[in-house]
mmCIF file of C-alpha atoms and ligand atoms in Angstrom:
data_model
loop_
_atom_site.group_PDB
_atom_site.id
_atom_site.type_symbol
_atom_site.label_atom_id
_atom_site.label_comp_id
_atom_site.label_asym_id
_atom_site.label_seq_id
_atom_site.Cartn_x
_atom_site.Cartn_y
_atom_site.Cartn_z
ATOM 1 C CA MET A 1 26.585 59.746 50.230
ATOM 2 C CA LYS A 2 26.837 62.924 48.275
ATOM 3 C CA THR A 3 24.708 65.915 49.230
ATOM 4 C CA GLY A 4 21.053 65.524 48.263
ATOM 5 C CA THR A 5 17.705 64.728 49.854
ATOM 6 C CA ARG A 6 17.879 60.903 49.766
ATOM 7 C CA ARG A 7 18.681 60.666 53.460
ATOM 8 C CA LEU A 8 15.223 62.119 54.167
ATOM 9 C CA ARG A 9 13.512 59.315 52.251
ATOM 10 C CA GLY A 10 15.010 56.252 53.851
ATOM 11 C CA ASN A 11 12.227 55.415 56.265
ATOM 12 C CA GLU A 12 8.449 55.711 56.204
ATOM 13 C CA THR A 13 8.241 57.505 59.576
ATOM 14 C CA LEU A 14 10.838 59.981 58.420
ATOM 15 C CA ARG A 15 9.139 60.489 55.052
ATOM 16 C CA ARG A 16 5.943 61.354 56.882
ATOM 17 C CA MET A 17 7.806 63.628 59.304
ATOM 18 C CA VAL A 18 9.176 65.803 56.519
ATOM 19 C CA ARG A 19 6.068 65.988 54.354
ATOM 20 C CA GLU A 20 5.498 69.524 53.160
ATOM 21 C CA THR A 21 1.860 69.131 52.244
ATOM 22 C CA ARG A 22 -0.700 68.076 54.821
ATOM 23 C CA VAL A 23 -4.120 67.001 53.689
ATOM 24 C CA SER A 24 -7.239 66.647 55.800
ATOM 25 C CA GLY A 25 -10.760 65.402 55.165
ATOM 26 C CA ASP A 26 -11.925 68.770 56.524
ATOM 27 C CA SER A 27 -10.621 70.425 53.359
ATOM 28 C CA LEU A 28 -12.663 68.330 50.949
ATOM 29 C CA VAL A 29 -15.940 69.368 49.323
ATOM 30 C CA TYR A 30 -18.134 66.779 47.638
ATOM 31 C CA PRO A 31 -20.361 67.850 44.698
ATOM 32 C CA LEU A 32 -23.816 66.261 44.554
ATOM 33 C CA PHE A 33 -26.475 66.347 41.830
ATOM 34 C CA ILE A 34 -30.094 66.589 42.858
ATOM 35 C CA ARG A 35 -32.891 66.101 40.354
ATOM 36 C CA GLU A 36 -36.457 67.196 40.871
ATOM 37 C CA GLY A 37 -38.821 64.307 41.544
ATOM 38 C CA SER A 38 -38.953 61.550 44.115
ATOM 39 C CA GLY A 39 -37.391 58.187 44.784
ATOM 40 C CA ILE A 40 -34.506 58.872 42.415
ATOM 41 C CA GLU A 41 -31.086 57.356 42.877
ATOM 42 C CA GLU A 42 -29.501 56.816 39.478
ATOM 43 C CA GLU A 43 -25.913 56.272 38.514
ATOM 44 C CA LEU A 44 -24.487 58.874 36.143
ATOM 45 C CA PRO A 45 -23.112 57.252 32.988
ATOM 46 C CA SER A 46 -20.718 60.161 32.371
ATOM 47 C CA LEU A 47 -19.474 60.042 35.973
ATOM 48 C CA PRO A 48 -19.172 56.395 36.994
ATOM 49 C CA GLY A 49 -19.523 55.994 40.752
ATOM 50 C CA GLN A 50 -21.532 59.234 41.096
ATOM 51 C CA ALA A 51 -25.287 59.299 41.556
ATOM 52 C CA ARG A 52 -28.119 61.700 40.934
ATOM 53 C CA TYR A 53 -30.596 61.935 43.800
ATOM 54 C CA SER A 54 -33.962 63.586 44.340
ATOM 55 C CA PRO A 55 -34.652 65.855 47.338
ATOM 56 C CA ASP A 56 -36.207 62.938 49.251
ATOM 57 C CA THR A 57 -33.296 60.512 48.687
ATOM 58 C CA VAL A 58 -30.312 62.854 48.868
ATOM 59 C CA ALA A 59 -29.927 62.241 52.610
ATOM 60 C CA LYS A 60 -28.675 58.788 51.661
ATOM 61 C CA GLY A 61 -25.847 60.237 49.583
ATOM 62 C CA ILE A 62 -24.974 62.689 52.334
ATOM 63 C CA ASP A 63 -25.006 59.960 54.964
ATOM 64 C CA THR A 64 -22.590 57.756 53.006
ATOM 65 C CA ALA A 65 -20.235 60.689 52.493
ATOM 66 C CA LEU A 66 -20.365 61.730 56.151
ATOM 67 C CA ASN A 67 -19.515 58.171 57.175
ATOM 68 C CA ALA A 68 -16.581 58.217 54.794
ATOM 69 C CA GLY A 69 -15.310 61.426 56.387
ATOM 70 C CA ALA A 70 -16.442 64.135 53.941
ATOM 71 C CA ARG A 71 -18.449 66.838 55.705
ATOM 72 C CA SER A 72 -18.981 69.581 53.126
ATOM 73 C CA PHE A 73 -21.101 69.445 50.020
ATOM 74 C CA LEU A 74 -21.605 71.478 46.870
ATOM 75 C CA LEU A 75 -25.163 71.058 45.636
ATOM 76 C CA PHE A 76 -26.261 71.242 41.997
ATOM 77 C CA GLY A 77 -29.930 71.226 41.059
ATOM 78 C CA ILE A 78 -31.610 69.782 37.995
ATOM 79 C CA PRO A 79 -35.187 71.053 37.649
ATOM 80 C CA GLU A 80 -38.071 69.174 36.033
ATOM 81 C CA THR A 81 -38.932 72.086 33.765
ATOM 82 C CA LYS A 82 -36.742 74.824 32.355
ATOM 83 C CA ASP A 83 -37.605 78.211 30.890
ATOM 84 C CA GLU A 84 -35.934 81.138 29.147
ATOM 85 C CA ARG A 85 -35.194 82.949 32.397
ATOM 86 C CA GLY A 86 -34.195 79.965 34.513
ATOM 87 C CA SER A 87 -36.965 80.819 36.985
ATOM 88 C CA GLY A 88 -36.585 77.484 38.768
ATOM 89 C CA ALA A 89 -33.276 78.618 40.242
ATOM 90 C CA CYS A 90 -34.793 81.198 42.595
ATOM 91 C CA ASP A 91 -38.032 79.328 43.328
ATOM 92 C CA ASP A 92 -38.376 78.856 47.094
ATOM 93 C CA ASP A 93 -39.880 75.470 46.331
ATOM 94 C CA GLY A 94 -37.267 74.563 43.715
ATOM 95 C CA VAL A 95 -35.237 71.381 43.711
ATOM 96 C CA ILE A 96 -32.254 72.772 45.624
ATOM 97 C CA GLN A 97 -34.437 74.571 48.140
ATOM 98 C CA GLN A 98 -36.349 71.344 48.871
ATOM 99 C CA ALA A 99 -33.113 69.407 49.181
ATOM 100 C CA LEU A 100 -31.587 71.992 51.534
ATOM 101 C CA ARG A 101 -34.551 71.793 53.884
ATOM 102 C CA ASN A 102 -34.525 67.989 53.862
ATOM 103 C CA ILE A 103 -30.792 67.682 54.443
ATOM 104 C CA LYS A 104 -30.775 70.263 57.232
ATOM 105 C CA ARG A 105 -33.717 68.524 58.894
ATOM 106 C CA ALA A 106 -31.863 65.209 58.809
ATOM 107 C CA PHE A 107 -28.316 66.301 59.627
ATOM 108 C CA GLY A 108 -28.365 69.825 61.060
ATOM 109 C CA ASP A 109 -24.873 71.262 61.164
ATOM 110 C CA ALA A 110 -23.195 67.879 60.666
ATOM 111 C CA ALA A 111 -23.395 68.507 56.918
ATOM 112 C CA TYR A 112 -22.048 71.823 55.613
ATOM 113 C CA LEU A 113 -24.048 72.844 52.558
ATOM 114 C CA ILE A 114 -22.725 75.034 49.762
ATOM 115 C CA THR A 115 -24.961 75.740 46.786
ATOM 116 C CA ASP A 116 -23.974 76.396 43.202
ATOM 117 C CA VAL A 117 -25.669 79.613 42.117
ATOM 118 C CA CYS A 118 -26.082 79.600 38.347
ATOM 119 C CA LEU A 119 -28.819 79.556 35.737
ATOM 120 C CA CYS A 120 -27.486 77.074 33.173
ATOM 121 C CA GLU A 121 -29.244 74.038 34.638
ATOM 122 C CA TYR A 122 -32.514 76.008 34.713
ATOM 123 C CA THR A 123 -32.584 77.716 31.317
ATOM 124 C CA THR A 124 -33.954 76.166 28.126
ATOM 125 C CA HIS A 125 -30.988 77.593 26.182
ATOM 126 C CA GLY A 126 -28.457 76.250 28.694
ATOM 127 C CA HIS A 127 -26.552 79.500 29.153
ATOM 128 C CA CYS A 128 -25.547 80.756 32.583
ATOM 129 C CA GLY A 129 -27.316 84.101 32.146
ATOM 130 C CA LEU A 130 -30.311 85.763 30.528
ATOM 131 C CA ILE A 131 -30.275 85.926 26.743
ATOM 132 C CA ARG A 132 -31.096 89.279 25.122
ATOM 133 C CA GLY A 133 -30.640 89.786 21.395
ATOM 134 C CA GLY A 134 -28.847 86.483 20.984
ATOM 135 C CA ALA A 135 -26.226 87.165 23.655
ATOM 136 C CA VAL A 136 -25.901 86.798 27.413
ATOM 137 C CA ASP A 137 -26.933 90.006 29.170
ATOM 138 C CA ASN A 138 -24.544 90.334 32.094
ATOM 139 C CA ASP A 139 -26.294 93.028 34.094
ATOM 140 C CA ALA A 140 -29.824 91.712 33.630
ATOM 141 C CA THR A 141 -28.640 88.378 35.052
ATOM 142 C CA LEU A 142 -27.397 89.790 38.361
ATOM 143 C CA PRO A 143 -30.801 90.207 40.062
ATOM 144 C CA LEU A 144 -31.693 86.603 39.203
ATOM 145 C CA LEU A 145 -28.462 85.274 40.666
ATOM 146 C CA SER A 146 -28.953 87.434 43.770
ATOM 147 C CA ARG A 147 -32.498 86.181 44.242
ATOM 148 C CA THR A 148 -31.290 82.606 43.829
ATOM 149 C CA ALA A 149 -28.589 83.050 46.473
ATOM 150 C CA VAL A 150 -31.079 84.572 48.918
ATOM 151 C CA SER A 151 -33.558 81.774 48.292
ATOM 152 C CA HIS A 152 -30.824 79.203 48.985
ATOM 153 C CA ALA A 153 -29.830 80.964 52.205
ATOM 154 C CA ARG A 154 -33.467 81.065 53.293
ATOM 155 C CA SER A 155 -33.741 77.320 52.682
ATOM 156 C CA GLY A 156 -30.697 76.474 54.796
ATOM 157 C CA ALA A 157 -27.557 76.916 52.673
ATOM 158 C CA ASP A 158 -24.473 77.530 54.804
ATOM 159 C CA MET A 159 -22.573 79.157 51.925
ATOM 160 C CA VAL A 160 -23.326 80.164 48.341
ATOM 161 C CA ALA A 161 -21.093 79.657 45.324
ATOM 162 C CA PRO A 162 -21.987 81.857 42.338
ATOM 163 C CA SER A 163 -20.610 80.219 39.191
ATOM 164 C CA ALA A 164 -22.194 82.073 36.264
ATOM 165 C CA MET A 165 -19.126 84.258 35.643
ATOM 166 C CA MET A 166 -21.163 87.455 35.257
ATOM 167 C CA ASP A 167 -19.170 90.577 36.164
ATOM 168 C CA GLY A 168 -20.362 92.153 39.397
ATOM 169 C CA THR A 169 -21.970 88.978 40.722
ATOM 170 C CA VAL A 170 -20.213 88.897 44.079
ATOM 171 C CA ALA A 171 -21.115 92.508 44.908
ATOM 172 C CA ALA A 172 -24.731 91.961 43.861
ATOM 173 C CA VAL A 173 -25.096 88.699 45.775
ATOM 174 C CA ARG A 174 -23.396 90.157 48.876
ATOM 175 C CA ALA A 175 -25.712 93.171 48.888
ATOM 176 C CA ALA A 176 -28.790 90.998 48.456
ATOM 177 C CA LEU A 177 -27.778 88.572 51.216
ATOM 178 C CA ASP A 178 -27.017 91.445 53.594
ATOM 179 C CA ALA A 179 -30.309 93.157 52.843
ATOM 180 C CA GLU A 180 -32.238 89.967 53.596
ATOM 181 C CA GLY A 181 -30.519 89.341 56.920
ATOM 182 C CA PHE A 182 -27.892 86.860 55.748
ATOM 183 C CA LYS A 183 -24.800 88.867 56.606
ATOM 184 C CA GLY A 184 -23.140 85.771 58.053
ATOM 185 C CA ILE A 185 -23.446 83.628 54.911
ATOM 186 C CA PRO A 186 -20.070 83.501 53.137
ATOM 187 C CA ILE A 187 -19.605 83.621 49.381
ATOM 188 C CA MET A 188 -17.333 81.144 47.656
ATOM 189 C CA SER A 189 -16.854 82.695 44.272
ATOM 190 C CA TYR A 190 -15.950 80.909 41.066
ATOM 191 C CA ALA A 191 -13.472 83.700 40.440
ATOM 192 C CA ALA A 192 -11.199 82.040 37.917
ATOM 193 C CA LYS A 193 -13.296 79.728 35.817
ATOM 194 C CA TYR A 194 -11.996 78.791 32.412
ATOM 195 C CA ALA A 195 -14.082 77.881 29.377
ATOM 196 C CA SER A 196 -12.977 74.268 29.649
ATOM 197 C CA ALA A 197 -13.591 71.048 27.795
ATOM 198 C CA PHE A 198 -13.137 69.319 31.142
ATOM 199 C CA TYR A 199 -16.734 70.222 32.139
ATOM 200 C CA GLY A 200 -18.182 67.808 29.559
ATOM 201 C CA PRO A 201 -19.311 65.003 31.884
ATOM 202 C CA PHE A 202 -20.877 67.541 34.265
ATOM 203 C CA ARG A 203 -22.993 69.062 31.510
ATOM 204 C CA GLU A 204 -24.114 65.581 30.571
ATOM 205 C CA ALA A 205 -25.011 64.876 34.220
ATOM 206 C CA ALA A 206 -26.743 68.220 34.796
ATOM 207 C CA GLY A 207 -28.307 68.559 31.348
ATOM 208 C CA SER A 208 -26.765 72.017 31.131
ATOM 209 C CA ALA A 209 -24.873 72.110 27.832
ATOM 210 C CA PRO A 210 -25.609 75.332 25.909
ATOM 211 C CA ARG A 211 -28.088 74.799 23.058
ATOM 212 C CA PHE A 212 -26.271 77.338 20.883
ATOM 213 C CA GLY A 213 -22.858 78.941 20.954
ATOM 214 C CA ASP A 214 -20.470 78.331 23.834
ATOM 215 C CA ARG A 215 -19.481 79.928 27.121
ATOM 216 C CA LYS A 216 -16.388 81.690 25.804
ATOM 217 C CA THR A 217 -17.898 85.160 26.143
ATOM 218 C CA TYR A 218 -18.173 84.809 29.907
ATOM 219 C CA GLN A 219 -15.803 82.023 30.942
ATOM 220 C CA MET A 220 -12.070 82.624 30.628
ATOM 221 C CA ASP A 221 -9.687 81.854 27.792
ATOM 222 C CA TYR A 222 -7.166 79.252 28.931
ATOM 223 C CA HIS A 223 -4.359 81.153 27.232
ATOM 224 C CA ASN A 224 -4.580 83.733 30.009
ATOM 225 C CA GLY A 225 -3.115 83.594 33.490
ATOM 226 C CA LYS A 226 -2.834 87.214 34.625
ATOM 227 C CA GLU A 227 -6.504 87.660 33.831
ATOM 228 C CA ALA A 228 -7.329 84.952 36.375
ATOM 229 C CA LEU A 229 -5.449 86.858 39.059
ATOM 230 C CA LYS A 230 -7.252 90.023 38.100
ATOM 231 C CA ARG A 231 -10.626 88.327 38.351
ATOM 232 C CA ILE A 232 -9.692 86.884 41.727
ATOM 233 C CA GLU A 233 -8.714 90.335 42.990
ATOM 234 C CA ILE A 234 -11.939 91.839 41.668
ATOM 235 C CA ASP A 235 -14.063 89.192 43.378
ATOM 236 C CA ILE A 236 -12.204 89.683 46.644
ATOM 237 C CA GLY A 237 -12.767 93.433 46.320
ATOM 238 C CA GLU A 238 -16.479 92.766 45.884
ATOM 239 C CA GLY A 239 -16.602 90.676 49.040
ATOM 240 C CA ALA A 240 -15.757 87.073 48.164
ATOM 241 C CA ASP A 241 -14.726 85.023 51.197
ATOM 242 C CA ILE A 242 -13.225 82.075 49.327
ATOM 243 C CA VAL A 243 -12.188 81.966 45.671
ATOM 244 C CA ILE A 244 -12.385 78.982 43.341
ATOM 245 C CA VAL A 245 -9.949 78.161 40.581
ATOM 246 C CA LYS A 246 -11.392 75.763 38.048
ATOM 247 C CA PRO A 247 -10.493 73.316 36.564
ATOM 248 C CA ALA A 248 -7.800 72.285 39.042
ATOM 249 C CA LEU A 249 -5.059 70.184 37.445
ATOM 250 C CA PRO A 250 -4.814 72.295 34.274
ATOM 251 C CA CYS A 251 -4.610 75.408 36.497
ATOM 252 C CA LEU A 252 -2.007 74.525 39.098
ATOM 253 C CA ASP A 253 -0.007 77.566 37.992
ATOM 254 C CA ILE A 254 -2.947 79.853 38.744
ATOM 255 C CA ILE A 255 -3.548 78.212 42.120
ATOM 256 C CA HIS A 256 0.109 78.577 42.990
ATOM 257 C CA THR A 257 0.458 82.230 42.014
ATOM 258 C CA ALA A 258 -2.848 83.154 43.623
ATOM 259 C CA SER A 259 -1.896 81.409 46.863
ATOM 260 C CA GLN A 260 1.210 83.557 47.106
ATOM 261 C CA ARG A 261 -0.603 86.795 46.367
ATOM 262 C CA ILE A 262 -3.935 86.648 48.131
ATOM 263 C CA LYS A 263 -4.837 86.256 51.751
ATOM 264 C CA LEU A 264 -8.068 84.332 51.452
ATOM 265 C CA PRO A 265 -8.660 80.588 51.165
ATOM 266 C CA ILE A 266 -8.428 79.156 47.661
ATOM 267 C CA ALA A 267 -10.486 76.205 46.493
ATOM 268 C CA GLY A 268 -9.323 74.107 43.566
ATOM 269 C CA TYR A 269 -12.221 72.485 41.730
ATOM 270 C CA SER A 270 -11.166 69.148 40.307
ATOM 271 C CA VAL A 271 -13.914 69.004 37.720
ATOM 272 C CA SER A 272 -15.928 66.234 36.123
ATOM 273 C CA GLY A 273 -13.504 65.681 33.245
ATOM 274 C CA GLU A 274 -10.576 65.246 35.608
ATOM 275 C CA TYR A 275 -12.549 62.604 37.514
ATOM 276 C CA ALA A 276 -13.785 60.912 34.341
ATOM 277 C CA MET A 277 -10.271 60.722 32.879
ATOM 278 C CA ILE A 278 -8.953 58.856 35.895
ATOM 279 C CA LYS A 279 -11.998 56.572 35.960
ATOM 280 C CA ALA A 280 -11.829 55.788 32.253
ATOM 281 C CA ALA A 281 -8.079 55.182 32.141
ATOM 282 C CA ALA A 282 -8.281 53.007 35.245
ATOM 283 C CA ALA A 283 -11.205 51.017 33.811
ATOM 284 C CA ARG A 284 -9.021 50.145 30.825
ATOM 285 C CA GLY A 285 -6.131 49.193 33.059
ATOM 286 C CA PHE A 286 -3.911 52.053 31.902
ATOM 287 C CA ILE A 287 -3.424 53.589 35.335
ATOM 288 C CA ASP A 288 -4.030 52.691 38.951
ATOM 289 C CA GLU A 289 -7.160 54.568 40.059
ATOM 290 C CA TYR A 290 -6.421 54.854 43.769
ATOM 291 C CA ASN A 291 -2.859 56.069 43.454
ATOM 292 C CA THR A 292 -3.639 58.458 40.605
ATOM 293 C CA MET A 293 -6.488 59.918 42.640
ATOM 294 C CA CYS A 294 -4.229 60.422 45.671
ATOM 295 C CA GLU A 295 -1.417 61.993 43.689
ATOM 296 C CA SER A 296 -3.692 64.360 41.756
ATOM 297 C CA ALA A 297 -5.420 65.538 44.923
ATOM 298 C CA VAL A 298 -2.224 66.180 46.854
ATOM 299 C CA ALA A 299 -0.821 68.097 43.859
ATOM 300 C CA VAL A 300 -3.666 70.610 44.104
ATOM 301 C CA PHE A 301 -2.894 71.219 47.781
ATOM 302 C CA ARG A 302 0.836 71.333 47.097
ATOM 303 C CA ALA A 303 0.210 74.055 44.510
ATOM 304 C CA GLY A 304 -1.370 76.142 47.263
ATOM 305 C CA ALA A 305 -5.059 75.279 47.458
ATOM 306 C CA ASP A 306 -6.657 75.236 50.908
ATOM 307 C CA ILE A 307 -9.769 73.387 49.790
ATOM 308 C CA LEU A 308 -10.375 70.722 47.144
ATOM 309 C CA ILE A 309 -13.759 70.268 45.521
ATOM 310 C CA THR A 310 -13.731 66.751 44.127
ATOM 311 C CA TYR A 311 -15.968 63.858 43.065
ATOM 312 C CA PHE A 312 -13.414 61.627 44.813
ATOM 313 C CA ALA A 313 -14.116 63.257 48.216
ATOM 314 C CA LYS A 314 -15.337 60.039 49.841
ATOM 315 C CA GLU A 315 -12.445 57.941 48.559
ATOM 316 C CA LEU A 316 -9.916 60.631 49.450
ATOM 317 C CA ALA A 317 -11.313 60.943 52.958
ATOM 318 C CA GLY A 318 -10.813 57.183 53.200
ATOM 319 C CA ALA A 319 -7.231 57.439 51.941
ATOM 320 C CA ILE A 320 -6.535 60.123 54.552
ATOM 321 C CA ARG A 321 -8.052 57.981 57.301
ATOM 322 C CA LYS A 322 -5.904 55.047 56.229
ATOM 323 C CA GLY A 323 -2.846 57.277 56.294
ATOM 324 C CA ASP A 324 -1.997 56.798 52.624
ATOM 325 C CA ILE A 325 -2.021 60.566 52.162
ATOM 326 C CA GLY A 326 -2.223 63.395 54.619
HETATM 327 C C1 PBG B 1 -22.331 75.841 36.260
HETATM 328 C C2 PBG B 1 -21.198 74.930 36.558
HETATM 329 C C3 PBG B 1 -20.474 74.076 35.684
HETATM 330 C C4 PBG B 1 -19.584 73.358 36.483
HETATM 331 C C5 PBG B 1 -19.750 73.813 37.792
HETATM 332 N N1 PBG B 1 -20.725 74.793 37.798
HETATM 333 C C6 PBG B 1 -20.637 73.846 34.248
HETATM 334 C C7 PBG B 1 -20.180 74.827 33.272
HETATM 335 O O1 PBG B 1 -19.710 75.921 33.603
HETATM 336 O O2 PBG B 1 -20.333 74.526 32.096
HETATM 337 C C8 PBG B 1 -18.647 72.298 36.012
HETATM 338 C C9 PBG B 1 -18.197 71.349 37.081
HETATM 339 C C10 PBG B 1 -17.579 70.088 36.604
HETATM 340 O O3 PBG B 1 -17.270 69.896 35.412
HETATM 341 O O4 PBG B 1 -17.367 69.222 37.458
HETATM 342 N N2 PBG B 1 -22.042 76.935 35.474
#
């Protein structure tokens, strides 16, 4: 045989021996939607296979995921009422705060809880920050995000994930957490978050689409790559412990470059649209859901991600347990 790499592919044991990318259920984060109210467990039409829970039923969703082998969760809250300032986000009795207390009571440290810190689900206008004079006011938003992060920590969050893309968020949140005695709570920052059409099904699920305009003044332009690296460096300088690149598959280049340059863990967020595309194409028989899911997930790790946030966390944990990937 001529020189090549075929000889390393001739046998399953050998193929596994020489795998360059190793995947573990420990590296998966499962996003969950929690709606204010009680007794809720409803399937999300825009995200088939995903449910929306209320604070009193969410333990069920966590339990199923833990049994499947996913141990970390990213929690999104959907309040009953919204207002201009998104006050529900930092309410100690808000939907996420209630859910955190309930989940911690039921599972203790068996479930690792990360909270999304943003205003868009809580504001009537659907923007991620305060609106002043028709535009998002970056600096006026920071105290609200900080208060929200502190309130989450007080209610039991293990980690906070600010996602509003306001400049200076990580520094503000870090200072607030430290001042309130939460020095040990890490920040997973949405450092490189593009203004992406792939968030569509999420906004449908969370009721968080902007009522006017778009998010292009604070989320990034997908024509830019160096800017993502700059934002990542800024967030690390401000004290981020983990950085998120989002969406994942359209940003494998960013994940790859960042993984070579920075010395902190990188999380790829495989967003709602990535999940929905696989689901929809599979439902029509165009692609095989299981294998497409496995390949897409491994690609994010191969690019250099240490963590994958994905709506397929349960199924992927199962695939890892079965030995199909990993
Ligand atoms: C909140 C937030 C969004 C997502 C995560 N956090 C929506 C947005 O920025 O519009 C999207 C996640 C997904 O699509 O799965 N700002």
